[in-house]
PDB file of C-alpha atoms in Angstrom:
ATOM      1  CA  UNK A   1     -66.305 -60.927  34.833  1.00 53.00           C
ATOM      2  CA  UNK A   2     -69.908 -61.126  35.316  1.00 56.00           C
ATOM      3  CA  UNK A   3     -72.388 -58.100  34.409  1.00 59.00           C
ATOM      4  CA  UNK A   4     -74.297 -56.443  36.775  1.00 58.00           C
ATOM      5  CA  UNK A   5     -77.262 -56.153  34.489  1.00 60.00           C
ATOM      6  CA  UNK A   6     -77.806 -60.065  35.055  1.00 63.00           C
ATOM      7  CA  UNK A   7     -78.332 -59.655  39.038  1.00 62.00           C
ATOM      8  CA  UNK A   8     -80.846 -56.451  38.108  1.00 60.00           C
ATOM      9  CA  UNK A   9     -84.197 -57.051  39.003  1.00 60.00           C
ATOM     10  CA  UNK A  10     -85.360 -53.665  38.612  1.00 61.00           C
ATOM     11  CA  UNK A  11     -88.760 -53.505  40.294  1.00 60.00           C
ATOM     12  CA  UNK A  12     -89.641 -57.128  40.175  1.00 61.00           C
ATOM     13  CA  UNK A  13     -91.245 -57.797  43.797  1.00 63.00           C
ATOM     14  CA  UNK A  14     -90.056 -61.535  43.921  1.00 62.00           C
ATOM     15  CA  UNK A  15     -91.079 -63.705  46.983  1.00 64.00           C
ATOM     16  CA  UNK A  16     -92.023 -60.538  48.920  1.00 65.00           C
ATOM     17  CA  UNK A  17     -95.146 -62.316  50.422  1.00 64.00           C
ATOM     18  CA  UNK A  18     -96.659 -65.713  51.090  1.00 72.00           C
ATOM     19  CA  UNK A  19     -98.196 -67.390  48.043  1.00 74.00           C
ATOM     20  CA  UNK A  20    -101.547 -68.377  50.481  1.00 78.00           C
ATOM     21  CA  UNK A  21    -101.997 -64.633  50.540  1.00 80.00           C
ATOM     22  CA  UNK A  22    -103.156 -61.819  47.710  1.00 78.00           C
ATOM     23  CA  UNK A  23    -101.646 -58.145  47.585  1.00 77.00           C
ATOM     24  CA  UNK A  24    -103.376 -56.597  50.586  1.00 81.00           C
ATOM     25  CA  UNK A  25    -102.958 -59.546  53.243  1.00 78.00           C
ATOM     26  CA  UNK A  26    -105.693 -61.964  52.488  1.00 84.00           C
ATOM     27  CA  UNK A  27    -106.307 -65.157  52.096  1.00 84.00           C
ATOM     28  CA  UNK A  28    -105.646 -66.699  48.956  1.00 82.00           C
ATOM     29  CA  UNK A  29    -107.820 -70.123  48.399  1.00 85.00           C
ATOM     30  CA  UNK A  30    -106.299 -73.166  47.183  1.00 83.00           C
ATOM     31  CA  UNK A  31    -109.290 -75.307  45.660  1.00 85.00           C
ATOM     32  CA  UNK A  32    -107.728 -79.448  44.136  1.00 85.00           C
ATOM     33  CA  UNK A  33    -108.389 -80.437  41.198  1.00 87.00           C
ATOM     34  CA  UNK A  34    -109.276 -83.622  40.288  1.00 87.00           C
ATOM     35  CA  UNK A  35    -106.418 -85.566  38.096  1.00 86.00           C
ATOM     36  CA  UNK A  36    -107.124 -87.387  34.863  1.00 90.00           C
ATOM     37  CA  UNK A  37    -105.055 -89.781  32.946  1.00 92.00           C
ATOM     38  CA  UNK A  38    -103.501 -92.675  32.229  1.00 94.00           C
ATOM     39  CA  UNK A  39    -101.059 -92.482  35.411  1.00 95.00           C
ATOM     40  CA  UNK A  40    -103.980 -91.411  37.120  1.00 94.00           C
ATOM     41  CA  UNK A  41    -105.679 -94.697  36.016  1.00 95.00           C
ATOM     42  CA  UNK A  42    -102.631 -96.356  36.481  1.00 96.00           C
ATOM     43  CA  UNK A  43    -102.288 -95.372  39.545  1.00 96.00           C
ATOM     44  CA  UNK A  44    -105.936 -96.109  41.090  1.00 96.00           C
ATOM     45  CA  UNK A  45    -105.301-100.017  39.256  1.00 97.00           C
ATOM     46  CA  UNK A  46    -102.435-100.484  41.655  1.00 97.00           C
ATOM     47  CA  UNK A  47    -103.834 -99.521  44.339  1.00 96.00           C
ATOM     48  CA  UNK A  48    -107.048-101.735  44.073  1.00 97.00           C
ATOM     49  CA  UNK A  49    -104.209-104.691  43.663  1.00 97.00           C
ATOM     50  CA  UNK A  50    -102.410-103.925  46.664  1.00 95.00           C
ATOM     51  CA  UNK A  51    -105.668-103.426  48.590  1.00 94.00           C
ATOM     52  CA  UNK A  52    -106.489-106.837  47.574  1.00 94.00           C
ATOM     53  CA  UNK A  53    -103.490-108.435  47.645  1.00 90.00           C
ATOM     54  CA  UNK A  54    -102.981-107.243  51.333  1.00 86.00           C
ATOM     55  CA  UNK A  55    -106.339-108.257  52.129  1.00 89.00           C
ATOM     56  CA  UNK A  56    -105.955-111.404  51.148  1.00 90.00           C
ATOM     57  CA  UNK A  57    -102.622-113.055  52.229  1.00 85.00           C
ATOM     58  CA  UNK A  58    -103.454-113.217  55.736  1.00 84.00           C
ATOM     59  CA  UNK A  59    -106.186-115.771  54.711  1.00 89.00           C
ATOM     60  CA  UNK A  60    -104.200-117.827  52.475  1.00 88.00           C
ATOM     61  CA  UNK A  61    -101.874-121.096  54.335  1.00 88.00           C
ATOM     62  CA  UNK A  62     -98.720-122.154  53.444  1.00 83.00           C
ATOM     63  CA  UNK A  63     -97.341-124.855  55.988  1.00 83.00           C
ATOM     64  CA  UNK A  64    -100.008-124.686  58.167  1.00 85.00           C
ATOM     65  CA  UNK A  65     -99.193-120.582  59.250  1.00 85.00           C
ATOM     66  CA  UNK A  66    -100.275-117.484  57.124  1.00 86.00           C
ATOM     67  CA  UNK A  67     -98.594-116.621  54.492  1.00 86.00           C
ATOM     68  CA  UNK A  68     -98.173-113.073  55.445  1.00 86.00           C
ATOM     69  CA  UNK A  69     -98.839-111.617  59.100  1.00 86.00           C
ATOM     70  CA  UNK A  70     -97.156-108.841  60.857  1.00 86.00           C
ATOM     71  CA  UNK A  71     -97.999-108.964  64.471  1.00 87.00           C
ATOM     72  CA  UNK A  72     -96.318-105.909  66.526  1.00 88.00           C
ATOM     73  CA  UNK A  73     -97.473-107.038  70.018  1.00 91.00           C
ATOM     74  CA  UNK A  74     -96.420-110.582  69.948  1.00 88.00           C
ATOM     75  CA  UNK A  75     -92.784-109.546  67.695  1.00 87.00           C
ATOM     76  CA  UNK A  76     -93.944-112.155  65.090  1.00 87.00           C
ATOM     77  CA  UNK A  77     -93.654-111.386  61.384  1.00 87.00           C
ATOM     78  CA  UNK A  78     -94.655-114.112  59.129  1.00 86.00           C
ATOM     79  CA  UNK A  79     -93.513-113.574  55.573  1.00 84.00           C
ATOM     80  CA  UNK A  80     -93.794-116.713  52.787  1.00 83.00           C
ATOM     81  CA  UNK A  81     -94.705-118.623  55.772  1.00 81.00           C
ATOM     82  CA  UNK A  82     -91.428-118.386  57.703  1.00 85.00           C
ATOM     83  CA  UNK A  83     -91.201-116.969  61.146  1.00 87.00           C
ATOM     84  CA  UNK A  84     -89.238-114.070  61.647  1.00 88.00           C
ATOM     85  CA  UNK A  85     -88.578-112.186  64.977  1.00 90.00           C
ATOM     86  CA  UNK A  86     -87.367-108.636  65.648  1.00 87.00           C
ATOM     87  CA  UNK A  87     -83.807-109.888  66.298  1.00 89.00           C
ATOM     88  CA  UNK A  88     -83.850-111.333  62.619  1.00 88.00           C
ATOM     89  CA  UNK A  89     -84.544-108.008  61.445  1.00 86.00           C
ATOM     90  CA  UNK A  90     -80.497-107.010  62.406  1.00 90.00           C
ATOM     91  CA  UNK A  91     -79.236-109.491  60.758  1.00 89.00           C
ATOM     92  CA  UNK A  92     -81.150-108.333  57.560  1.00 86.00           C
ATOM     93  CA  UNK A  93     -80.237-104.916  57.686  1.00 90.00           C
ATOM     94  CA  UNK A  94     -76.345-105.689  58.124  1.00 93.00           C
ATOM     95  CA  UNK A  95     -76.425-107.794  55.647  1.00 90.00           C
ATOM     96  CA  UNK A  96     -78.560-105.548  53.287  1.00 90.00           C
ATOM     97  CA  UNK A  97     -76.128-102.908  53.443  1.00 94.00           C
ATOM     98  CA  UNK A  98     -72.841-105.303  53.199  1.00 95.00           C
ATOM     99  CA  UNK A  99     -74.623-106.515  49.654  1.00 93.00           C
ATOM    100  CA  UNK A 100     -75.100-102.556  48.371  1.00 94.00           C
ATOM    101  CA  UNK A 101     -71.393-101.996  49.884  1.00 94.00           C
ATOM    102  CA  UNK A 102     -70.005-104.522  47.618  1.00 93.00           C
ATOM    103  CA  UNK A 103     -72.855-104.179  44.601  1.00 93.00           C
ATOM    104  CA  UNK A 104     -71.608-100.338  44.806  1.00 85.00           C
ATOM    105  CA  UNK A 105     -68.014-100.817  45.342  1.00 80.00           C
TER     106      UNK A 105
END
């Protein structure tokens, strides 16, 4: 049997009003604060890479195409210099989810 001196709250006013707003109905500011830290600077490394890195594969040649290009209007997605089009996508995702069927399973 549980006690009803757990479920007591007495007084406590819990969730009775918004957390953006103070006791008599006014704003409450939210001011960021910068983060520090080794994730932080973790975190601002990788994305300098990946800005780079995606800068820069559309400019490099493998086979005469680009190594990686994503063109949305034209259907053409060029990864590792291979041409993929949207129907190829399909075939991906049925057998991406066959492999975690039987990787689960």
């Amino acid at each position: 049997m549980i006690e009803d001196s757990i479920y007591d709250t007495g007084n406590e006013a819990f969730r009775d009003r918004m957390s953006n707003t103070t006791e008599d109905g006014k704003r409450n500011w939210f001011y960021v604060s910068k983060s520090s830290g080794k994730f932080t600077r973790w975190r601002n490394y990788l994305n300098y890479f990946y800005f780079a890195l995606f800068f820069t594969l559309p400019l490099l040649r493998y086979h005469g195409r680009p190594f990686f290009m994503i063109n949305f209007p034209k259907g053409e997605f060029i990864l590792f210099g291979k041409i993929f089009w949207p129907q190829d996508f399909f075939l991906f995702a049925v057998g991406m989810i066959t492999m975690i069927v039987f990787v689960i399973l």
